[in-house]
Amino acid sequence: MRRKEVKRIRRTILFIISLLISTTIIFEIFDRLDKFNRNVYKKVEALTSNNKVNDEESIKNEYDNEVEENSSVLDNSGYIKLEDDINADDAAEILPKTMYEWNFYREDNRKIAYLTFDDGPSKHSTEKILDILKKNDIKATFFTLGSSIESNDRSSEILKRIAKEGHAIGSHGYSHNYSKLYPNRTVDVKAFVEDFQKNDVILKNILGKDFSTRLIRLPGGHSSWNGTEALDKVLYEKGIWQVDWNALNGDAEGRDFPKEALLDKLKETVGDKDIAIILMHDTDNKKGTVEYLQSAIDYLKAEGFEFRTLK
Ligand SMILES: [Zn+2]
């Protein structure tokens, strides 16, 4: 009897020990499987991000190529040339007499407003602005930004609509990066020209090989920076006209102002001028500009302004 009992106890102990060992083995297997999975995941992730870098690299290389190389496959947008555009004024004629002289008064009692929109096209605001302009049969000038065009998957469509509906398209460059364009607040002419050429390529690739604009607006404005004489010389040689503004709605000044404040700022800055080149923005964070636009048009109309574009 005693012997049998000892045997039973021994068997039980052996069973417990083998149970413990097998549990440990099973846990170890699971742990290793988990580590293996994590490694595989890391490798897949590394491969994908590598592809991303390659994609970015190839986009950069595309810019280095001349547009002319693939121009045969580009469709043209029907952008109206200055000579054929009844709503556009010749920048080469208007700007030296007005903006470059800072003289905005006319002898002939005509009052002209140039509505300008910078930094777009944007996903939501630009088309709402186009709708309002269309409803009022008014043409405006859009200073488009390459980096905005690239970050908006509908920009091709929107830019083509801007062209088709008879507005003017100017360039605001690609990066809007002050430290790159104006290190120590002084224009880096080479960096500036490259930045604007990059946007030219983007615009041509969307609007067609025949598209070109000789109208630009400096990010931050021409009068804000030092060393603009060197840039002006290059622009003059290239036949490019830069245009600042002499009126604004204040939508660039930080927060998204309510429409009433924007209209007040417009009235204040237009004052009694006969020519108003009005700075506004068609970016998505400036919802106030979309909301105020009709009231601004109504105000300018009541003040006797015609609406024209610069090309
Ligand atoms: Zn801007």
PDB file of C-alpha atoms and ligand atoms in Angstrom:
ATOM      1  CA  MET A   1       0.000   0.000   0.000  1.00  0.00           C
ATOM      2  CA  ARG A   2       2.726   2.509   0.968  1.00  0.00           C
ATOM      3  CA  ARG A   3       4.733   1.666  -2.142  1.00  0.00           C
ATOM      4  CA  LYS A   4       1.748   2.205  -4.378  1.00  0.00           C
ATOM      5  CA  GLU A   5       1.106   5.546  -2.779  1.00  0.00           C
ATOM      6  CA  VAL A   6       4.734   6.678  -3.279  1.00  0.00           C
ATOM      7  CA  LYS A   7       4.463   5.707  -6.944  1.00  0.00           C
ATOM      8  CA  ARG A   8       1.272   7.744  -7.376  1.00  0.00           C
ATOM      9  CA  ILE A   9       2.849  10.807  -5.771  1.00  0.00           C
ATOM     10  CA  ARG A  10       5.918  10.439  -8.000  1.00  0.00           C
ATOM     11  CA  ARG A  11       3.692  10.213 -11.117  1.00  0.00           C
ATOM     12  CA  THR A  12       1.766  13.303 -10.075  1.00  0.00           C
ATOM     13  CA  ILE A  13       4.983  15.258  -9.511  1.00  0.00           C
ATOM     14  CA  LEU A  14       6.323  14.136 -12.912  1.00  0.00           C
ATOM     15  CA  PHE A  15       3.028  15.185 -14.590  1.00  0.00           C
ATOM     16  CA  ILE A  16       3.196  18.644 -12.992  1.00  0.00           C
ATOM     17  CA  ILE A  17       6.859  19.094 -14.028  1.00  0.00           C
ATOM     18  CA  SER A  18       6.168  18.070 -17.641  1.00  0.00           C
ATOM     19  CA  LEU A  19       3.142  20.376 -17.717  1.00  0.00           C
ATOM     20  CA  LEU A  20       5.320  23.304 -16.543  1.00  0.00           C
ATOM     21  CA  ILE A  21       8.015  22.539 -19.125  1.00  0.00           C
ATOM     22  CA  SER A  22       5.554  22.308 -22.029  1.00  0.00           C
ATOM     23  CA  THR A  23       3.831  25.572 -20.989  1.00  0.00           C
ATOM     24  CA  THR A  24       7.233  27.341 -20.939  1.00  0.00           C
ATOM     25  CA  ILE A  25       8.023  25.967 -24.401  1.00  0.00           C
ATOM     26  CA  ILE A  26       4.672  27.133 -25.779  1.00  0.00           C
ATOM     27  CA  PHE A  27       5.183  30.661 -24.347  1.00  0.00           C
ATOM     28  CA  GLU A  28       8.691  30.798 -25.798  1.00  0.00           C
ATOM     29  CA  ILE A  29       7.348  29.820 -29.252  1.00  0.00           C
ATOM     30  CA  PHE A  30       4.687  32.560 -29.128  1.00  0.00           C
ATOM     31  CA  ASP A  31       7.231  35.151 -28.025  1.00  0.00           C
ATOM     32  CA  ARG A  32       9.569  34.259 -30.908  1.00  0.00           C
ATOM     33  CA  LEU A  33       6.700  34.371 -33.408  1.00  0.00           C
ATOM     34  CA  ASP A  34       5.761  37.837 -32.166  1.00  0.00           C
ATOM     35  CA  LYS A  35       9.346  39.106 -32.503  1.00  0.00           C
ATOM     36  CA  PHE A  36       9.512  37.625 -36.019  1.00  0.00           C
ATOM     37  CA  ASN A  37       6.278  39.396 -37.001  1.00  0.00           C
ATOM     38  CA  ARG A  38       7.541  42.708 -35.700  1.00  0.00           C
ATOM     39  CA  ASN A  39      10.767  42.363 -37.692  1.00  0.00           C
ATOM     40  CA  VAL A  40       8.868  41.549 -40.876  1.00  0.00           C
ATOM     41  CA  TYR A  41       6.640  44.611 -40.298  1.00  0.00           C
ATOM     42  CA  LYS A  42       9.693  46.837 -39.794  1.00  0.00           C
ATOM     43  CA  LYS A  43      11.266  45.542 -43.005  1.00  0.00           C
ATOM     44  CA  VAL A  44       8.077  46.149 -45.019  1.00  0.00           C
ATOM     45  CA  GLU A  45       7.838  49.667 -43.567  1.00  0.00           C
ATOM     46  CA  ALA A  46      11.460  50.414 -44.441  1.00  0.00           C
ATOM     47  CA  LEU A  47      10.891  49.234 -48.016  1.00  0.00           C
ATOM     48  CA  THR A  48       7.777  51.425 -48.413  1.00  0.00           C
ATOM     49  CA  SER A  49       9.462  54.580 -47.092  1.00  0.00           C
ATOM     50  CA  ASN A  50      12.365  53.881 -49.426  1.00  0.00           C
ATOM     51  CA  ASN A  51       9.895  53.955 -52.305  1.00  0.00           C
ATOM     52  CA  LYS A  52       8.562  57.283 -51.035  1.00  0.00           C
ATOM     53  CA  VAL A  53      12.063  58.772 -51.091  1.00  0.00           C
ATOM     54  CA  ASN A  54      12.501  57.454 -54.638  1.00  0.00           C
ATOM     55  CA  ASP A  55       9.202  59.034 -55.691  1.00  0.00           C
ATOM     56  CA  GLU A  56      10.249  62.396 -54.242  1.00  0.00           C
ATOM     57  CA  GLU A  57      13.603  62.069 -55.968  1.00  0.00           C
ATOM     58  CA  SER A  58      11.938  61.445 -59.324  1.00  0.00           C
ATOM     59  CA  ILE A  59       9.590  64.440 -58.852  1.00  0.00           C
ATOM     60  CA  LYS A  60      12.665  66.606 -58.203  1.00  0.00           C
ATOM     61  CA  ASN A  61      14.304  65.240 -61.332  1.00  0.00           C
ATOM     62  CA  GLU A  62      11.192  66.017 -63.364  1.00  0.00           C
ATOM     63  CA  TYR A  63      11.560  69.689 -62.509  1.00  0.00           C
ATOM     64  CA  ASP A  64      15.111  69.678 -63.720  1.00  0.00           C
ATOM     65  CA  ASN A  65      13.969  68.614 -67.165  1.00  0.00           C
ATOM     66  CA  GLU A  66      12.975  71.268 -69.614  1.00  0.00           C
ATOM     67  CA  VAL A  67       9.226  71.582 -70.091  1.00  0.00           C
ATOM     68  CA  GLU A  68       9.694  71.532 -73.855  1.00  0.00           C
ATOM     69  CA  GLU A  69      10.741  67.870 -73.661  1.00  0.00           C
ATOM     70  CA  ASN A  70       7.246  66.623 -72.876  1.00  0.00           C
ATOM     71  CA  SER A  71       5.318  69.566 -74.260  1.00  0.00           C
ATOM     72  CA  SER A  72       4.048  67.504 -77.193  1.00  0.00           C
ATOM     73  CA  VAL A  73       1.729  65.629 -74.836  1.00  0.00           C
ATOM     74  CA  LEU A  74       0.343  68.717 -73.155  1.00  0.00           C
ATOM     75  CA  ASP A  75      -3.119  69.971 -73.889  1.00  0.00           C
ATOM     76  CA  ASN A  76      -3.723  73.693 -73.943  1.00  0.00           C
ATOM     77  CA  SER A  77      -6.189  75.365 -71.674  1.00  0.00           C
ATOM     78  CA  GLY A  78      -7.442  78.159 -73.889  1.00  0.00           C
ATOM     79  CA  TYR A  79      -5.941  80.782 -71.606  1.00  0.00           C
ATOM     80  CA  ILE A  80      -6.826  84.120 -73.217  1.00  0.00           C
ATOM     81  CA  LYS A  81      -3.830  86.040 -74.502  1.00  0.00           C
ATOM     82  CA  LEU A  82      -3.552  89.714 -73.528  1.00  0.00           C
ATOM     83  CA  GLU A  83      -4.208  90.867 -77.110  1.00  0.00           C
ATOM     84  CA  ASP A  84      -7.526  88.991 -77.192  1.00  0.00           C
ATOM     85  CA  ASP A  85      -8.666  89.687 -73.644  1.00  0.00           C
ATOM     86  CA  ILE A  86     -11.189  92.515 -73.335  1.00  0.00           C
ATOM     87  CA  ASN A  87     -10.999  92.419 -69.532  1.00  0.00           C
ATOM     88  CA  ALA A  88      -7.220  92.593 -69.196  1.00  0.00           C
ATOM     89  CA  ASP A  89      -4.863  95.543 -69.033  1.00  0.00           C
ATOM     90  CA  ASP A  90      -1.268  95.455 -70.190  1.00  0.00           C
ATOM     91  CA  ALA A  91       0.950  95.192 -67.103  1.00  0.00           C
ATOM     92  CA  ALA A  92       3.814  96.783 -69.035  1.00  0.00           C
ATOM     93  CA  GLU A  93       1.696  99.858 -69.585  1.00  0.00           C
ATOM     94  CA  ILE A  94      -0.203 100.117 -66.273  1.00  0.00           C
ATOM     95  CA  LEU A  95       2.442  99.192 -63.671  1.00  0.00           C
ATOM     96  CA  PRO A  96       5.196 101.709 -64.537  1.00  0.00           C
ATOM     97  CA  LYS A  97       2.614 104.519 -64.397  1.00  0.00           C
ATOM     98  CA  THR A  98       0.897 103.362 -61.209  1.00  0.00           C
ATOM     99  CA  MET A  99       2.454 100.797 -58.870  1.00  0.00           C
ATOM    100  CA  TYR A 100       6.103 101.602 -59.636  1.00  0.00           C
ATOM    101  CA  GLU A 101       5.395 105.329 -59.227  1.00  0.00           C
ATOM    102  CA  TRP A 102       3.036 104.730 -56.311  1.00  0.00           C
ATOM    103  CA  ASN A 103       0.497 106.917 -58.105  1.00  0.00           C
ATOM    104  CA  PHE A 104      -3.088 105.685 -58.197  1.00  0.00           C
ATOM    105  CA  TYR A 105      -5.047 108.666 -59.456  1.00  0.00           C
ATOM    106  CA  ARG A 106      -6.430 109.147 -62.958  1.00  0.00           C
ATOM    107  CA  GLU A 107      -7.426 112.277 -64.869  1.00  0.00           C
ATOM    108  CA  ASP A 108     -10.302 110.662 -66.755  1.00  0.00           C
ATOM    109  CA  ASN A 109     -12.623 109.894 -63.813  1.00  0.00           C
ATOM    110  CA  ARG A 110     -12.396 106.142 -64.413  1.00  0.00           C
ATOM    111  CA  LYS A 111     -12.023 103.976 -61.347  1.00  0.00           C
ATOM    112  CA  ILE A 112     -10.497 100.540 -61.774  1.00  0.00           C
ATOM    113  CA  ALA A 113     -10.267  97.702 -59.261  1.00  0.00           C
ATOM    114  CA  TYR A 114      -7.912  94.792 -59.772  1.00  0.00           C
ATOM    115  CA  LEU A 115      -9.006  91.982 -57.447  1.00  0.00           C
ATOM    116  CA  THR A 116      -6.024  89.735 -56.744  1.00  0.00           C
ATOM    117  CA  PHE A 117      -5.917  86.406 -54.903  1.00  0.00           C
ATOM    118  CA  ASP A 118      -2.642  84.896 -53.669  1.00  0.00           C
ATOM    119  CA  ASP A 119      -1.409  81.515 -52.387  1.00  0.00           C
ATOM    120  CA  GLY A 120      -4.011  79.234 -54.054  1.00  0.00           C
ATOM    121  CA  PRO A 121      -5.529  77.253 -55.540  1.00  0.00           C
ATOM    122  CA  SER A 122      -7.086  75.722 -52.447  1.00  0.00           C
ATOM    123  CA  LYS A 123      -9.402  72.751 -52.016  1.00  0.00           C
ATOM    124  CA  HIS A 124     -12.441  74.716 -50.877  1.00  0.00           C
ATOM    125  CA  SER A 125     -12.091  78.512 -51.145  1.00  0.00           C
ATOM    126  CA  THR A 126     -10.928  79.013 -54.749  1.00  0.00           C
ATOM    127  CA  GLU A 127     -14.005  77.503 -56.372  1.00  0.00           C
ATOM    128  CA  LYS A 128     -16.355  79.404 -54.068  1.00  0.00           C
ATOM    129  CA  ILE A 129     -14.557  82.605 -55.078  1.00  0.00           C
ATOM    130  CA  LEU A 130     -14.860  81.617 -58.755  1.00  0.00           C
ATOM    131  CA  ASP A 131     -18.602  81.057 -58.283  1.00  0.00           C
ATOM    132  CA  ILE A 132     -19.042  84.554 -56.797  1.00  0.00           C
ATOM    133  CA  LEU A 133     -16.956  86.172 -59.555  1.00  0.00           C
ATOM    134  CA  LYS A 134     -18.954  84.300 -62.197  1.00  0.00           C
ATOM    135  CA  LYS A 135     -22.274  85.366 -60.706  1.00  0.00           C
ATOM    136  CA  ASN A 136     -21.122  88.999 -60.839  1.00  0.00           C
ATOM    137  CA  ASP A 137     -19.418  88.623 -64.236  1.00  0.00           C
ATOM    138  CA  ILE A 138     -16.159  89.939 -62.795  1.00  0.00           C
ATOM    139  CA  LYS A 139     -12.622  88.862 -63.697  1.00  0.00           C
ATOM    140  CA  ALA A 140      -9.761  88.665 -61.182  1.00  0.00           C
ATOM    141  CA  THR A 141      -6.045  87.891 -61.097  1.00  0.00           C
ATOM    142  CA  PHE A 142      -4.813  84.746 -59.307  1.00  0.00           C
ATOM    143  CA  PHE A 143      -1.193  84.593 -58.135  1.00  0.00           C
ATOM    144  CA  THR A 144      -0.850  80.839 -57.883  1.00  0.00           C
ATOM    145  CA  LEU A 145       1.656  79.067 -55.651  1.00  0.00           C
ATOM    146  CA  GLY A 146       3.403  75.866 -56.824  1.00  0.00           C
ATOM    147  CA  SER A 147       3.382  74.184 -53.421  1.00  0.00           C
ATOM    148  CA  SER A 148      -0.384  74.828 -53.093  1.00  0.00           C
ATOM    149  CA  ILE A 149      -0.960  73.394 -56.562  1.00  0.00           C
ATOM    150  CA  GLU A 150       0.938  70.253 -55.591  1.00  0.00           C
ATOM    151  CA  SER A 151      -0.809  69.752 -52.276  1.00  0.00           C
ATOM    152  CA  ASN A 152      -4.274  69.930 -53.817  1.00  0.00           C
ATOM    153  CA  ASP A 153      -5.331  66.944 -55.916  1.00  0.00           C
ATOM    154  CA  ARG A 154      -7.976  69.002 -57.717  1.00  0.00           C
ATOM    155  CA  SER A 155      -5.715  71.897 -58.704  1.00  0.00           C
ATOM    156  CA  SER A 156      -5.528  70.925 -62.401  1.00  0.00           C
ATOM    157  CA  GLU A 157      -9.291  71.151 -62.658  1.00  0.00           C
ATOM    158  CA  ILE A 158      -9.422  74.435 -60.716  1.00  0.00           C
ATOM    159  CA  LEU A 159      -6.582  76.085 -62.678  1.00  0.00           C
ATOM    160  CA  LYS A 160      -8.237  75.115 -65.951  1.00  0.00           C
ATOM    161  CA  ARG A 161     -11.476  76.616 -64.708  1.00  0.00           C
ATOM    162  CA  ILE A 162      -9.677  79.870 -63.772  1.00  0.00           C
ATOM    163  CA  ALA A 163      -8.233  80.014 -67.294  1.00  0.00           C
ATOM    164  CA  LYS A 164     -11.479  79.069 -69.044  1.00  0.00           C
ATOM    165  CA  GLU A 165     -13.553  81.616 -67.134  1.00  0.00           C
ATOM    166  CA  GLY A 166     -11.289  84.418 -68.329  1.00  0.00           C
ATOM    167  CA  HIS A 167      -9.328  85.314 -65.211  1.00  0.00           C
ATOM    168  CA  ALA A 168      -5.656  86.201 -65.232  1.00  0.00           C
ATOM    169  CA  ILE A 169      -3.039  83.860 -63.808  1.00  0.00           C
ATOM    170  CA  GLY A 170       0.164  85.186 -62.311  1.00  0.00           C
ATOM    171  CA  SER A 171       2.882  83.374 -60.389  1.00  0.00           C
ATOM    172  CA  HIS A 172       3.616  83.571 -56.684  1.00  0.00           C
ATOM    173  CA  GLY A 173       6.568  81.156 -56.997  1.00  0.00           C
ATOM    174  CA  TYR A 174       6.800  77.665 -55.571  1.00  0.00           C
ATOM    175  CA  SER A 175       7.841  77.634 -51.931  1.00  0.00           C
ATOM    176  CA  HIS A 176       6.769  80.950 -50.310  1.00  0.00           C
ATOM    177  CA  ASN A 177       9.792  80.323 -48.111  1.00  0.00           C
ATOM    178  CA  TYR A 178      11.133  83.699 -46.926  1.00  0.00           C
ATOM    179  CA  SER A 179      14.409  82.349 -45.527  1.00  0.00           C
ATOM    180  CA  LYS A 180      15.165  80.667 -48.842  1.00  0.00           C
ATOM    181  CA  LEU A 181      14.089  83.557 -51.098  1.00  0.00           C
ATOM    182  CA  TYR A 182      15.289  86.407 -48.894  1.00  0.00           C
ATOM    183  CA  PRO A 183      18.080  85.269 -46.521  1.00  0.00           C
ATOM    184  CA  ASN A 184      18.829  88.138 -44.082  1.00  0.00           C
ATOM    185  CA  ARG A 185      15.851  89.940 -45.639  1.00  0.00           C
ATOM    186  CA  THR A 186      17.796  90.352 -48.901  1.00  0.00           C
ATOM    187  CA  VAL A 187      16.691  88.813 -52.198  1.00  0.00           C
ATOM    188  CA  ASP A 188      18.737  85.794 -53.281  1.00  0.00           C
ATOM    189  CA  VAL A 189      18.237  86.329 -57.015  1.00  0.00           C
ATOM    190  CA  LYS A 190      19.332  82.831 -58.060  1.00  0.00           C
ATOM    191  CA  ALA A 191      17.122  81.089 -55.489  1.00  0.00           C
ATOM    192  CA  PHE A 192      14.257  83.413 -56.397  1.00  0.00           C
ATOM    193  CA  VAL A 193      14.480  82.756 -60.139  1.00  0.00           C
ATOM    194  CA  GLU A 194      14.712  78.985 -59.565  1.00  0.00           C
ATOM    195  CA  ASP A 195      11.715  79.059 -57.254  1.00  0.00           C
ATOM    196  CA  PHE A 196       9.601  80.894 -59.836  1.00  0.00           C
ATOM    197  CA  GLN A 197      10.824  78.692 -62.691  1.00  0.00           C
ATOM    198  CA  LYS A 198       9.673  75.673 -60.711  1.00  0.00           C
ATOM    199  CA  ASN A 199       6.142  77.080 -60.567  1.00  0.00           C
ATOM    200  CA  ASP A 200       6.275  77.965 -64.277  1.00  0.00           C
ATOM    201  CA  VAL A 201       6.939  74.304 -65.091  1.00  0.00           C
ATOM    202  CA  ILE A 202       4.039  73.203 -62.896  1.00  0.00           C
ATOM    203  CA  LEU A 203       1.684  75.720 -64.551  1.00  0.00           C
ATOM    204  CA  LYS A 204       2.765  74.726 -68.068  1.00  0.00           C
ATOM    205  CA  ASN A 205       2.280  71.054 -67.259  1.00  0.00           C
ATOM    206  CA  ILE A 206      -1.321  71.780 -66.291  1.00  0.00           C
ATOM    207  CA  LEU A 207      -2.333  74.633 -68.584  1.00  0.00           C
ATOM    208  CA  GLY A 208      -0.399  73.613 -71.677  1.00  0.00           C
ATOM    209  CA  LYS A 209       2.819  74.405 -73.463  1.00  0.00           C
ATOM    210  CA  ASP A 210       1.516  77.721 -74.757  1.00  0.00           C
ATOM    211  CA  PHE A 211       0.717  79.002 -71.292  1.00  0.00           C
ATOM    212  CA  SER A 212       3.011  81.616 -69.881  1.00  0.00           C
ATOM    213  CA  THR A 213       2.594  84.507 -67.519  1.00  0.00           C
ATOM    214  CA  ARG A 214       4.805  87.554 -67.249  1.00  0.00           C
ATOM    215  CA  LEU A 215       3.058  88.705 -64.081  1.00  0.00           C
ATOM    216  CA  ILE A 216       4.461  87.778 -60.682  1.00  0.00           C
ATOM    217  CA  ARG A 217       3.899  88.739 -57.084  1.00  0.00           C
ATOM    218  CA  LEU A 218       6.744  88.446 -54.610  1.00  0.00           C
ATOM    219  CA  PRO A 219       5.843  86.472 -51.468  1.00  0.00           C
ATOM    220  CA  GLY A 220       5.636  89.117 -48.746  1.00  0.00           C
ATOM    221  CA  GLY A 221       5.559  91.906 -51.366  1.00  0.00           C
ATOM    222  CA  HIS A 222       8.315  93.653 -53.333  1.00  0.00           C
ATOM    223  CA  SER A 223       8.615  96.584 -50.960  1.00  0.00           C
ATOM    224  CA  SER A 224       9.343  94.367 -47.933  1.00  0.00           C
ATOM    225  CA  TRP A 225      12.827  93.219 -48.943  1.00  0.00           C
ATOM    226  CA  ASN A 226      16.346  94.541 -49.510  1.00  0.00           C
ATOM    227  CA  GLY A 227      18.370  93.991 -52.647  1.00  0.00           C
ATOM    228  CA  THR A 228      15.398  94.144 -55.012  1.00  0.00           C
ATOM    229  CA  GLU A 229      17.388  96.254 -57.543  1.00  0.00           C
ATOM    230  CA  ALA A 230      19.364  93.174 -58.634  1.00  0.00           C
ATOM    231  CA  LEU A 231      16.153  91.180 -58.977  1.00  0.00           C
ATOM    232  CA  ASP A 232      14.384  93.991 -60.861  1.00  0.00           C
ATOM    233  CA  LYS A 233      17.173  94.011 -63.423  1.00  0.00           C
ATOM    234  CA  VAL A 234      16.767  90.269 -64.041  1.00  0.00           C
ATOM    235  CA  LEU A 235      12.968  90.556 -64.202  1.00  0.00           C
ATOM    236  CA  TYR A 236      13.231  93.442 -66.657  1.00  0.00           C
ATOM    237  CA  GLU A 237      15.547  91.424 -68.911  1.00  0.00           C
ATOM    238  CA  LYS A 238      13.121  88.503 -68.825  1.00  0.00           C
ATOM    239  CA  GLY A 239      10.112  90.742 -69.529  1.00  0.00           C
ATOM    240  CA  ILE A 240       8.482  89.904 -66.191  1.00  0.00           C
ATOM    241  CA  TRP A 241       6.381  92.433 -64.262  1.00  0.00           C
ATOM    242  CA  GLN A 242       6.062  92.240 -60.510  1.00  0.00           C
ATOM    243  CA  VAL A 243       3.013  93.700 -58.862  1.00  0.00           C
ATOM    244  CA  ASP A 244       2.417  94.646 -55.238  1.00  0.00           C
ATOM    245  CA  TRP A 245      -0.884  96.028 -53.908  1.00  0.00           C
ATOM    246  CA  ASN A 246      -2.189  99.378 -52.697  1.00  0.00           C
ATOM    247  CA  ALA A 247      -5.300  98.089 -50.948  1.00  0.00           C
ATOM    248  CA  LEU A 248      -6.176  94.974 -48.980  1.00  0.00           C
ATOM    249  CA  ASN A 249      -8.812  93.331 -46.832  1.00  0.00           C
ATOM    250  CA  GLY A 250      -6.332  92.303 -44.116  1.00  0.00           C
ATOM    251  CA  ASP A 251      -6.952  88.568 -44.503  1.00  0.00           C
ATOM    252  CA  ALA A 252      -3.209  87.853 -44.280  1.00  0.00           C
ATOM    253  CA  GLU A 253      -2.840  89.336 -40.835  1.00  0.00           C
ATOM    254  CA  GLY A 254      -2.937  86.212 -38.710  1.00  0.00           C
ATOM    255  CA  ARG A 255      -6.405  85.165 -37.679  1.00  0.00           C
ATOM    256  CA  ASP A 256      -9.424  84.538 -39.886  1.00  0.00           C
ATOM    257  CA  PHE A 257     -11.289  87.830 -39.490  1.00  0.00           C
ATOM    258  CA  PRO A 258     -15.088  88.105 -39.737  1.00  0.00           C
ATOM    259  CA  LYS A 259     -16.395  89.475 -43.011  1.00  0.00           C
ATOM    260  CA  GLU A 260     -17.377  92.858 -41.531  1.00  0.00           C
ATOM    261  CA  ALA A 261     -13.784  93.523 -40.402  1.00  0.00           C
ATOM    262  CA  LEU A 262     -12.470  92.584 -43.847  1.00  0.00           C
ATOM    263  CA  LEU A 263     -14.882  94.978 -45.563  1.00  0.00           C
ATOM    264  CA  ASP A 264     -13.914  97.797 -43.170  1.00  0.00           C
ATOM    265  CA  LYS A 265     -10.241  97.213 -43.926  1.00  0.00           C
ATOM    266  CA  LEU A 266     -10.970  97.256 -47.666  1.00  0.00           C
ATOM    267  CA  LYS A 267     -12.874 100.558 -47.443  1.00  0.00           C
ATOM    268  CA  GLU A 268     -10.110 102.091 -45.344  1.00  0.00           C
ATOM    269  CA  THR A 269      -7.285 101.061 -47.709  1.00  0.00           C
ATOM    270  CA  VAL A 270      -9.091 101.801 -50.988  1.00  0.00           C
ATOM    271  CA  GLY A 271      -9.827 105.303 -49.708  1.00  0.00           C
ATOM    272  CA  ASP A 272     -10.262 107.789 -52.542  1.00  0.00           C
ATOM    273  CA  LYS A 273      -7.893 106.097 -55.007  1.00  0.00           C
ATOM    274  CA  ASP A 274      -8.931 105.713 -58.649  1.00  0.00           C
ATOM    275  CA  ILE A 275      -6.897 102.540 -59.054  1.00  0.00           C
ATOM    276  CA  ALA A 276      -7.108  99.826 -56.414  1.00  0.00           C
ATOM    277  CA  ILE A 277      -4.907  96.749 -56.650  1.00  0.00           C
ATOM    278  CA  ILE A 278      -6.458  94.682 -53.889  1.00  0.00           C
ATOM    279  CA  LEU A 279      -4.587  91.925 -52.039  1.00  0.00           C
ATOM    280  CA  MET A 280      -6.641  88.935 -50.883  1.00  0.00           C
ATOM    281  CA  HIS A 281      -6.039  85.210 -50.397  1.00  0.00           C
ATOM    282  CA  ASP A 282      -7.901  82.177 -51.717  1.00  0.00           C
ATOM    283  CA  THR A 283      -6.480  79.730 -49.178  1.00  0.00           C
ATOM    284  CA  ASP A 284      -8.743  77.490 -47.092  1.00  0.00           C
ATOM    285  CA  ASN A 285      -7.876  79.125 -43.766  1.00  0.00           C
ATOM    286  CA  LYS A 286      -9.263  82.468 -45.013  1.00  0.00           C
ATOM    287  CA  LYS A 287     -12.962  81.606 -44.972  1.00  0.00           C
ATOM    288  CA  GLY A 288     -13.784  85.239 -44.183  1.00  0.00           C
ATOM    289  CA  THR A 289     -12.632  86.310 -47.644  1.00  0.00           C
ATOM    290  CA  VAL A 290     -15.141  83.981 -49.297  1.00  0.00           C
ATOM    291  CA  GLU A 291     -17.881  85.261 -46.998  1.00  0.00           C
ATOM    292  CA  TYR A 292     -17.024  88.962 -47.498  1.00  0.00           C
ATOM    293  CA  LEU A 293     -16.405  88.918 -51.263  1.00  0.00           C
ATOM    294  CA  GLN A 294     -19.949  89.767 -52.387  1.00  0.00           C
ATOM    295  CA  SER A 295     -20.124  92.728 -50.015  1.00  0.00           C
ATOM    296  CA  ALA A 296     -16.715  93.926 -51.277  1.00  0.00           C
ATOM    297  CA  ILE A 297     -17.886  93.731 -54.901  1.00  0.00           C
ATOM    298  CA  ASP A 298     -21.095  95.593 -54.007  1.00  0.00           C
ATOM    299  CA  TYR A 299     -19.115  98.306 -52.221  1.00  0.00           C
ATOM    300  CA  LEU A 300     -16.622  98.788 -55.068  1.00  0.00           C
ATOM    301  CA  LYS A 301     -19.433  98.873 -57.656  1.00  0.00           C
ATOM    302  CA  ALA A 302     -21.283 101.513 -55.629  1.00  0.00           C
ATOM    303  CA  GLU A 303     -18.050 103.546 -55.515  1.00  0.00           C
ATOM    304  CA  GLY A 304     -17.946 103.462 -59.327  1.00  0.00           C
ATOM    305  CA  PHE A 305     -15.168 100.933 -59.854  1.00  0.00           C
ATOM    306  CA  GLU A 306     -14.812  98.759 -62.975  1.00  0.00           C
ATOM    307  CA  PHE A 307     -13.164  95.370 -62.494  1.00  0.00           C
ATOM    308  CA  ARG A 308     -10.223  94.425 -64.685  1.00  0.00           C
ATOM    309  CA  THR A 309      -7.269  92.055 -64.692  1.00  0.00           C
ATOM    310  CA  LEU A 310      -3.547  92.505 -65.299  1.00  0.00           C
ATOM    311  CA  LYS A 311      -1.694  90.374 -67.819  1.00  0.00           C
TER     312      LYS A 311
HETATM  313 ZN    ZN B   1       1.575  84.905 -50.419  1.00  0.00          ZN
END
